[in-house]
Amino acid sequence: MLSEDMWETNLLLFLYRCWASKLTLSIQCSSPIIQDTADMALLCNRGWSSNHVIRVCDEALISPLGYEHWKGQVLTADELHVLYEGIKLNNVNQYDYVLTGYTRDDSFLDMVVDIVQELKRANPNLVYVCDPVLGDNGAMYVPENLLPIYRCKVVPAADIITPNQFEAELLTGRNISSEKDAVEVMNLLHSMGPDTVVITSSDLPSPLGDQYLVALGSQKRVTADGTMVTQQIRMDIPRVDAVFVGTGDLFAAMLLAWTHLHPDNLKMACEKTVSVLCHVIKRTITYAKEVAGPNRRPSPAQLELRMVQSKADIEDPAIVVNAVVL
């Protein structure tokens, strides 16, 4: 059993015993020494905690990017190649899942795709989960030369992607102004490669009012008799008046875990994923307000996601958001 201090120390590699022979390579970029959300979430998840998770980060930072100041080192594509070669030499490169997030270097992103493709040749059943971090609210916060790499290489290699509305629009070249548009964009993303697409947030109006944001998902799968079926869903998620770092990482990691446990039920996987986020955020806000004190705005440090304290909810979340099948 790991102590809380060990959970909160962000190591370069997390190595755990394999459960059901599942092995995950997590390439989490801009990863803070203080905390890494995606890997911590996977390891807190009961269905994943005994799995083997190997983590490589392309930036070792002293704090998340949400802080006013941050320092650290950036891993180059050549250095990633050296690390991966070391993994291969130790014969621990038979992966079942790959999880990737933010990067801002084109050569590093190209190298990630090369690694994923090599791993898929070794294991055709490998599932690649990609959070295609490009920007939000109408603005890119990565170099524009990454977009064609995502469009032409990353998305076609991915099995599950978790863009927000802006990222989905960038990847497809289509605007989303209605639920119908969102469904068409998800279908376009399916045609590019991924079987599962979840638009994690959007500007679409919710039937529950402006205190909710809309997320949408789509999953294509082949049934036992060879029939292709598609399940598409909408979720109305309560808005929170606060800014957190790591919620996208948490979403992608939880979607990986819950689609592993519910591979043919996107509705259930998304309900559990979003419910985990709601529980973690609620606990984080409660803690931050208590520490900050009355009438004081919590600091970035106080708003760091309370992952360890939310372990029970990550393992078995009470469903607080129900998805609607479209």
Short mmCIF file of C-alpha atoms in Angstrom, two decimals:
data_model
loop_
_atom_site.label_atom_id
_atom_site.label_comp_id
_atom_site.label_asym_id
_atom_site.label_seq_id
_atom_site.Cartn_x
_atom_site.Cartn_y
_atom_site.Cartn_z
CA MET A 1 0.00 0.00 0.00
CA LEU A 2 1.47 3.36 -1.03
CA SER A 3 1.58 6.19 1.48
CA GLU A 4 0.02 9.54 0.64
CA ASP A 5 3.47 11.11 0.36
CA MET A 6 4.42 8.52 -2.24
CA TRP A 7 1.23 9.18 -4.20
CA GLU A 8 1.94 12.90 -4.26
CA THR A 9 5.54 12.54 -5.40
CA ASN A 10 5.62 12.59 -9.18
CA LEU A 11 8.21 10.04 -10.30
CA LEU A 12 9.45 9.61 -13.84
CA LEU A 13 8.29 6.00 -13.95
CA PHE A 14 5.47 4.36 -12.00
CA LEU A 15 5.94 0.59 -11.93
CA TYR A 16 3.26 -1.69 -10.51
CA ARG A 17 2.42 -5.34 -10.77
CA CYS A 18 0.32 -6.29 -13.74
CA TRP A 19 -3.36 -7.11 -13.28
CA ALA A 20 -4.82 -9.32 -15.99
CA SER A 21 -1.53 -8.81 -17.85
CA LYS A 22 -2.46 -5.21 -18.71
CA LEU A 23 0.38 -2.77 -19.25
CA THR A 24 -0.02 0.97 -19.87
CA LEU A 25 2.47 3.46 -21.28
CA SER A 26 1.54 6.97 -20.15
CA ILE A 27 3.32 9.80 -21.95
CA GLN A 28 2.18 12.81 -19.94
CA CYS A 29 3.69 16.05 -21.06
CA SER A 30 4.33 19.22 -19.02
CA SER A 31 4.13 17.00 -15.96
CA PRO A 32 4.69 18.60 -12.55
CA ILE A 33 7.02 17.18 -9.95
CA ILE A 34 4.41 18.05 -7.33
CA GLN A 35 1.53 16.17 -8.88
CA ASP A 36 0.46 14.35 -12.02
CA THR A 37 -3.26 13.94 -12.42
CA ALA A 38 -3.62 11.32 -15.13
CA ASP A 39 -1.34 8.67 -13.67
CA MET A 40 -2.52 9.26 -10.13
CA ALA A 41 -6.11 8.83 -11.31
CA LEU A 42 -5.33 5.55 -13.04
CA LEU A 43 -3.53 4.21 -10.03
CA CYS A 44 -6.31 5.25 -7.64
CA ASN A 45 -8.87 3.46 -9.81
CA ARG A 46 -9.72 0.06 -8.35
CA GLY A 47 -9.91 -1.53 -11.79
CA TRP A 48 -6.47 -0.21 -12.62
CA SER A 49 -4.53 0.11 -9.38
CA SER A 50 -2.88 -3.29 -9.71
CA ASN A 51 -1.99 -2.68 -13.34
CA HIS A 52 1.47 -1.88 -14.57
CA VAL A 53 1.74 1.81 -15.51
CA ILE A 54 4.96 3.12 -17.00
CA ARG A 55 5.12 6.89 -17.24
CA VAL A 56 7.31 9.08 -19.41
CA CYS A 57 7.02 12.89 -19.35
CA ASP A 58 8.36 15.29 -21.96
CA GLU A 59 8.69 18.13 -19.45
CA ALA A 60 9.66 17.78 -15.80
CA LEU A 61 8.23 20.88 -14.12
CA ILE A 62 8.34 21.98 -10.51
CA SER A 63 4.63 22.88 -10.63
CA PRO A 64 1.64 22.70 -12.96
CA LEU A 65 1.35 25.34 -15.67
CA GLY A 66 -1.53 26.96 -13.80
CA TYR A 67 0.96 28.59 -11.45
CA GLU A 68 2.30 32.09 -12.13
CA HIS A 69 5.86 30.77 -12.36
CA TRP A 70 7.17 27.38 -13.39
CA LYS A 71 10.60 25.93 -14.07
CA GLY A 72 11.82 22.65 -15.44
CA GLN A 73 13.36 20.77 -18.32
CA VAL A 74 11.95 19.74 -21.69
CA LEU A 75 12.55 16.24 -23.03
CA THR A 76 13.56 16.18 -26.70
CA ALA A 77 12.42 13.67 -29.29
CA ASP A 78 15.90 12.12 -29.27
CA GLU A 79 15.76 11.73 -25.49
CA LEU A 80 12.32 10.14 -25.74
CA HIS A 81 13.76 7.73 -28.29
CA VAL A 82 16.58 6.84 -25.87
CA LEU A 83 14.07 6.20 -23.07
CA TYR A 84 11.92 4.04 -25.31
CA GLU A 85 14.94 2.06 -26.48
CA GLY A 86 15.74 1.42 -22.82
CA ILE A 87 12.21 0.17 -22.26
CA LYS A 88 12.60 -2.18 -25.22
CA LEU A 89 15.97 -3.45 -24.01
CA ASN A 90 14.35 -4.37 -20.72
CA ASN A 91 11.61 -6.19 -22.65
CA VAL A 92 8.77 -4.23 -21.03
CA ASN A 93 7.34 -2.87 -24.26
CA GLN A 94 4.37 -5.20 -24.66
CA TYR A 95 1.71 -2.63 -23.90
CA ASP A 96 -2.06 -2.88 -23.88
CA TYR A 97 -2.78 0.85 -23.56
CA VAL A 98 -1.05 4.11 -24.41
CA LEU A 99 -2.24 7.41 -22.89
CA THR A 100 -0.94 10.77 -24.14
CA GLY A 101 -1.69 14.41 -23.40
CA TYR A 102 -0.22 17.85 -23.97
CA THR A 103 2.93 18.45 -25.95
CA ARG A 104 4.17 21.52 -27.79
CA ASP A 105 7.03 20.09 -29.84
CA ASP A 106 6.41 18.72 -33.33
CA SER A 107 9.36 16.31 -33.37
CA PHE A 108 8.34 14.91 -29.98
CA LEU A 109 4.77 14.40 -31.24
CA ASP A 110 6.06 12.64 -34.36
CA MET A 111 8.15 10.36 -32.15
CA VAL A 112 5.10 9.55 -30.00
CA VAL A 113 3.21 8.45 -33.12
CA ASP A 114 6.15 6.31 -34.25
CA ILE A 115 6.22 4.60 -30.84
CA VAL A 116 2.46 4.00 -30.86
CA GLN A 117 2.59 2.51 -34.35
CA GLU A 118 5.46 0.21 -33.37
CA LEU A 119 3.58 -0.90 -30.26
CA LYS A 120 0.47 -1.58 -32.33
CA ARG A 121 2.45 -3.74 -34.70
CA ALA A 122 3.57 -5.78 -31.69
CA ASN A 123 0.04 -5.85 -30.23
CA PRO A 124 -2.77 -5.14 -32.72
CA ASN A 125 -5.23 -5.01 -29.81
CA LEU A 126 -3.44 -2.09 -28.14
CA VAL A 127 -5.75 0.83 -27.34
CA TYR A 128 -4.35 4.33 -27.79
CA VAL A 129 -6.11 7.06 -25.80
CA CYS A 130 -5.22 10.58 -26.91
CA ASP A 131 -6.18 13.92 -25.42
CA PRO A 132 -5.37 16.14 -28.44
CA VAL A 133 -4.48 19.28 -26.52
CA LEU A 134 -4.51 22.17 -28.98
CA GLY A 135 -6.35 25.03 -27.30
CA ASP A 136 -9.70 26.26 -26.03
CA ASN A 137 -12.08 29.21 -26.19
CA GLY A 138 -11.15 29.97 -29.78
CA ALA A 139 -7.39 30.18 -29.28
CA MET A 140 -4.55 27.71 -29.78
CA TYR A 141 -1.97 27.39 -27.02
CA VAL A 142 0.39 25.11 -28.91
CA PRO A 143 2.33 25.93 -32.10
CA GLU A 144 0.16 25.78 -35.22
CA ASN A 145 2.53 23.30 -36.89
CA LEU A 146 1.24 20.61 -34.50
CA LEU A 147 -2.26 20.70 -36.03
CA PRO A 148 -1.41 18.85 -39.29
CA ILE A 149 0.47 16.22 -37.27
CA TYR A 150 -2.60 15.64 -35.13
CA ARG A 151 -4.86 15.54 -38.18
CA CYS A 152 -2.72 13.30 -40.37
CA LYS A 153 -0.85 11.11 -37.88
CA VAL A 154 -2.07 11.22 -34.28
CA VAL A 155 -5.84 11.00 -34.73
CA PRO A 156 -5.61 8.19 -37.32
CA ALA A 157 -3.47 6.20 -34.86
CA ALA A 158 -5.81 6.80 -31.90
CA ASP A 159 -8.62 4.54 -30.73
CA ILE A 160 -10.11 7.00 -28.22
CA ILE A 161 -9.83 10.79 -28.41
CA THR A 162 -11.07 13.44 -25.97
CA PRO A 163 -11.05 16.86 -27.66
CA ASN A 164 -12.99 19.86 -26.44
CA GLN A 165 -15.27 21.64 -28.92
CA PHE A 166 -12.55 23.95 -30.22
CA GLU A 167 -10.12 21.07 -30.72
CA ALA A 168 -12.76 18.97 -32.50
CA GLU A 169 -13.45 21.91 -34.81
CA LEU A 170 -9.74 22.37 -35.55
CA LEU A 171 -9.24 18.68 -36.29
CA THR A 172 -12.17 18.47 -38.71
CA GLY A 173 -12.33 22.00 -40.10
CA ARG A 174 -16.02 22.11 -39.18
CA ASN A 175 -17.81 24.50 -36.83
CA ILE A 176 -20.15 23.24 -34.12
CA SER A 177 -23.20 25.41 -33.49
CA SER A 178 -25.79 22.72 -32.78
CA GLU A 179 -26.09 19.19 -31.48
CA LYS A 180 -26.50 18.03 -35.08
CA ASP A 181 -23.20 19.71 -35.99
CA ALA A 182 -21.51 17.98 -33.05
CA VAL A 183 -22.76 14.57 -34.17
CA GLU A 184 -21.49 15.23 -37.70
CA VAL A 185 -18.10 16.30 -36.35
CA MET A 186 -17.86 13.15 -34.22
CA ASN A 187 -18.72 11.07 -37.29
CA LEU A 188 -15.96 12.86 -39.22
CA LEU A 189 -13.52 12.08 -36.43
CA HIS A 190 -14.61 8.43 -36.58
CA SER A 191 -13.80 8.45 -40.30
CA MET A 192 -10.30 9.68 -39.46
CA GLY A 193 -9.63 6.64 -37.24
CA PRO A 194 -10.88 6.61 -33.63
CA ASP A 195 -13.72 4.29 -32.64
CA THR A 196 -14.53 6.40 -29.58
CA VAL A 197 -14.83 10.18 -29.60
CA VAL A 198 -15.80 12.27 -26.58
CA ILE A 199 -16.16 16.04 -26.90
CA THR A 200 -15.43 16.90 -23.30
CA SER A 201 -16.97 20.39 -23.27
CA SER A 202 -18.85 22.66 -25.64
CA ASP A 203 -20.63 26.00 -25.92
CA LEU A 204 -23.91 24.34 -26.88
CA PRO A 205 -26.94 25.32 -24.80
CA SER A 206 -28.08 22.78 -22.24
CA PRO A 207 -31.79 21.99 -21.84
CA LEU A 208 -31.14 22.24 -18.09
CA GLY A 209 -30.09 25.89 -18.31
CA ASP A 210 -26.96 28.01 -18.48
CA GLN A 211 -25.57 26.52 -15.27
CA TYR A 212 -24.70 23.38 -17.23
CA LEU A 213 -22.24 22.67 -20.01
CA VAL A 214 -22.77 20.04 -22.68
CA ALA A 215 -20.41 17.16 -23.48
CA LEU A 216 -21.04 14.59 -26.19
CA GLY A 217 -19.72 11.15 -27.04
CA SER A 218 -19.84 8.62 -29.84
CA GLN A 219 -18.66 5.02 -30.02
CA LYS A 220 -18.60 2.72 -33.02
CA ARG A 221 -18.21 -0.99 -32.41
CA VAL A 222 -18.74 -4.30 -34.17
CA THR A 223 -21.20 -6.73 -32.57
CA ALA A 224 -20.71 -10.49 -32.34
CA ASP A 225 -22.61 -11.00 -35.60
CA GLY A 226 -20.41 -8.50 -37.44
CA THR A 227 -22.87 -5.60 -37.41
CA MET A 228 -21.46 -2.10 -36.98
CA VAL A 229 -23.39 -0.14 -34.35
CA THR A 230 -22.96 3.39 -33.03
CA GLN A 231 -23.93 4.75 -29.62
CA GLN A 232 -24.04 8.53 -29.26
CA ILE A 233 -24.72 10.37 -26.02
CA ARG A 234 -25.05 13.82 -24.49
CA MET A 235 -24.18 14.81 -20.93
CA ASP A 236 -25.27 17.97 -19.13
CA ILE A 237 -22.58 18.73 -16.56
CA PRO A 238 -22.90 21.31 -13.76
CA ARG A 239 -20.65 24.33 -14.32
CA VAL A 240 -18.12 25.29 -11.66
CA ASP A 241 -16.91 28.85 -11.12
CA ALA A 242 -13.24 28.02 -10.64
CA VAL A 243 -10.17 27.19 -12.71
CA PHE A 244 -8.42 23.85 -12.19
CA VAL A 245 -5.31 22.33 -13.72
CA GLY A 246 -5.46 18.66 -14.67
CA THR A 247 -9.17 18.09 -15.30
CA GLY A 248 -8.49 17.15 -18.93
CA ASP A 249 -5.84 14.65 -17.83
CA LEU A 250 -8.23 13.25 -15.25
CA PHE A 251 -11.00 12.89 -17.83
CA ALA A 252 -8.78 11.03 -20.32
CA ALA A 253 -7.36 8.72 -17.65
CA MET A 254 -10.77 7.87 -16.24
CA LEU A 255 -12.23 7.29 -19.70
CA LEU A 256 -9.39 4.85 -20.35
CA ALA A 257 -10.11 3.00 -17.11
CA TRP A 258 -13.89 2.91 -17.47
CA THR A 259 -13.91 1.96 -21.15
CA HIS A 260 -11.57 -0.86 -20.19
CA LEU A 261 -14.19 -2.06 -17.69
CA HIS A 262 -17.20 -1.20 -19.92
CA PRO A 263 -15.84 -1.60 -23.47
CA ASP A 264 -19.27 -1.85 -25.11
CA ASN A 265 -21.10 0.73 -23.03
CA LEU A 266 -19.98 4.30 -23.70
CA LYS A 267 -22.91 5.66 -21.72
CA MET A 268 -21.79 3.90 -18.54
CA ALA A 269 -18.11 4.68 -19.09
CA CYS A 270 -18.84 8.39 -19.57
CA GLU A 271 -21.25 8.58 -16.63
CA LYS A 272 -18.58 7.14 -14.34
CA THR A 273 -15.86 9.31 -15.84
CA VAL A 274 -17.80 12.56 -15.45
CA SER A 275 -19.06 11.57 -12.00
CA VAL A 276 -15.46 11.06 -10.86
CA LEU A 277 -14.64 14.58 -12.05
CA CYS A 278 -17.65 16.03 -10.24
CA HIS A 279 -16.68 14.34 -6.96
CA VAL A 280 -13.01 15.35 -7.22
CA ILE A 281 -13.85 18.96 -8.09
CA LYS A 282 -16.43 19.25 -5.31
CA ARG A 283 -13.95 17.94 -2.75
CA THR A 284 -11.25 20.24 -4.10
CA ILE A 285 -13.48 23.32 -3.86
CA THR A 286 -14.52 22.45 -0.31
CA TYR A 287 -10.90 22.05 0.74
CA ALA A 288 -9.74 25.20 -1.07
CA LYS A 289 -12.41 27.38 0.52
CA GLU A 290 -11.66 26.05 3.99
CA VAL A 291 -7.93 26.71 3.62
CA ALA A 292 -8.29 30.09 1.92
CA GLY A 293 -10.70 31.40 4.53
CA PRO A 294 -13.85 33.52 4.25
CA ASN A 295 -14.08 35.98 1.34
CA ARG A 296 -10.65 34.99 0.01
CA ARG A 297 -10.00 33.59 -3.45
CA PRO A 298 -8.21 30.21 -3.29
CA SER A 299 -4.69 30.07 -4.71
CA PRO A 300 -3.57 27.66 -7.46
CA ALA A 301 -1.91 25.49 -4.79
CA GLN A 302 -5.16 25.27 -2.83
CA LEU A 303 -7.06 24.37 -6.02
CA GLU A 304 -4.85 21.43 -6.94
CA LEU A 305 -7.14 18.45 -7.44
CA ARG A 306 -7.60 16.38 -4.28
CA MET A 307 -6.76 13.07 -5.89
CA VAL A 308 -5.66 10.96 -2.94
CA GLN A 309 -8.55 12.19 -0.82
CA SER A 310 -10.92 11.20 -3.65
CA LYS A 311 -9.61 7.67 -4.04
CA ALA A 312 -12.91 6.05 -3.00
CA ASP A 313 -14.82 8.10 -5.57
CA ILE A 314 -12.27 7.29 -8.26
CA GLU A 315 -12.64 3.59 -7.47
CA ASP A 316 -16.43 3.49 -7.36
CA PRO A 317 -18.14 6.81 -8.08
CA ALA A 318 -21.75 7.47 -7.20
CA ILE A 319 -23.37 8.48 -10.49
CA VAL A 320 -24.27 12.17 -10.34
CA VAL A 321 -24.48 12.87 -14.09
CA ASN A 322 -26.66 10.72 -16.34
CA ALA A 323 -25.99 10.56 -20.06
CA VAL A 324 -28.81 10.81 -22.59
CA VAL A 325 -28.64 8.49 -25.61
CA LEU A 326 -29.17 10.43 -28.83
#
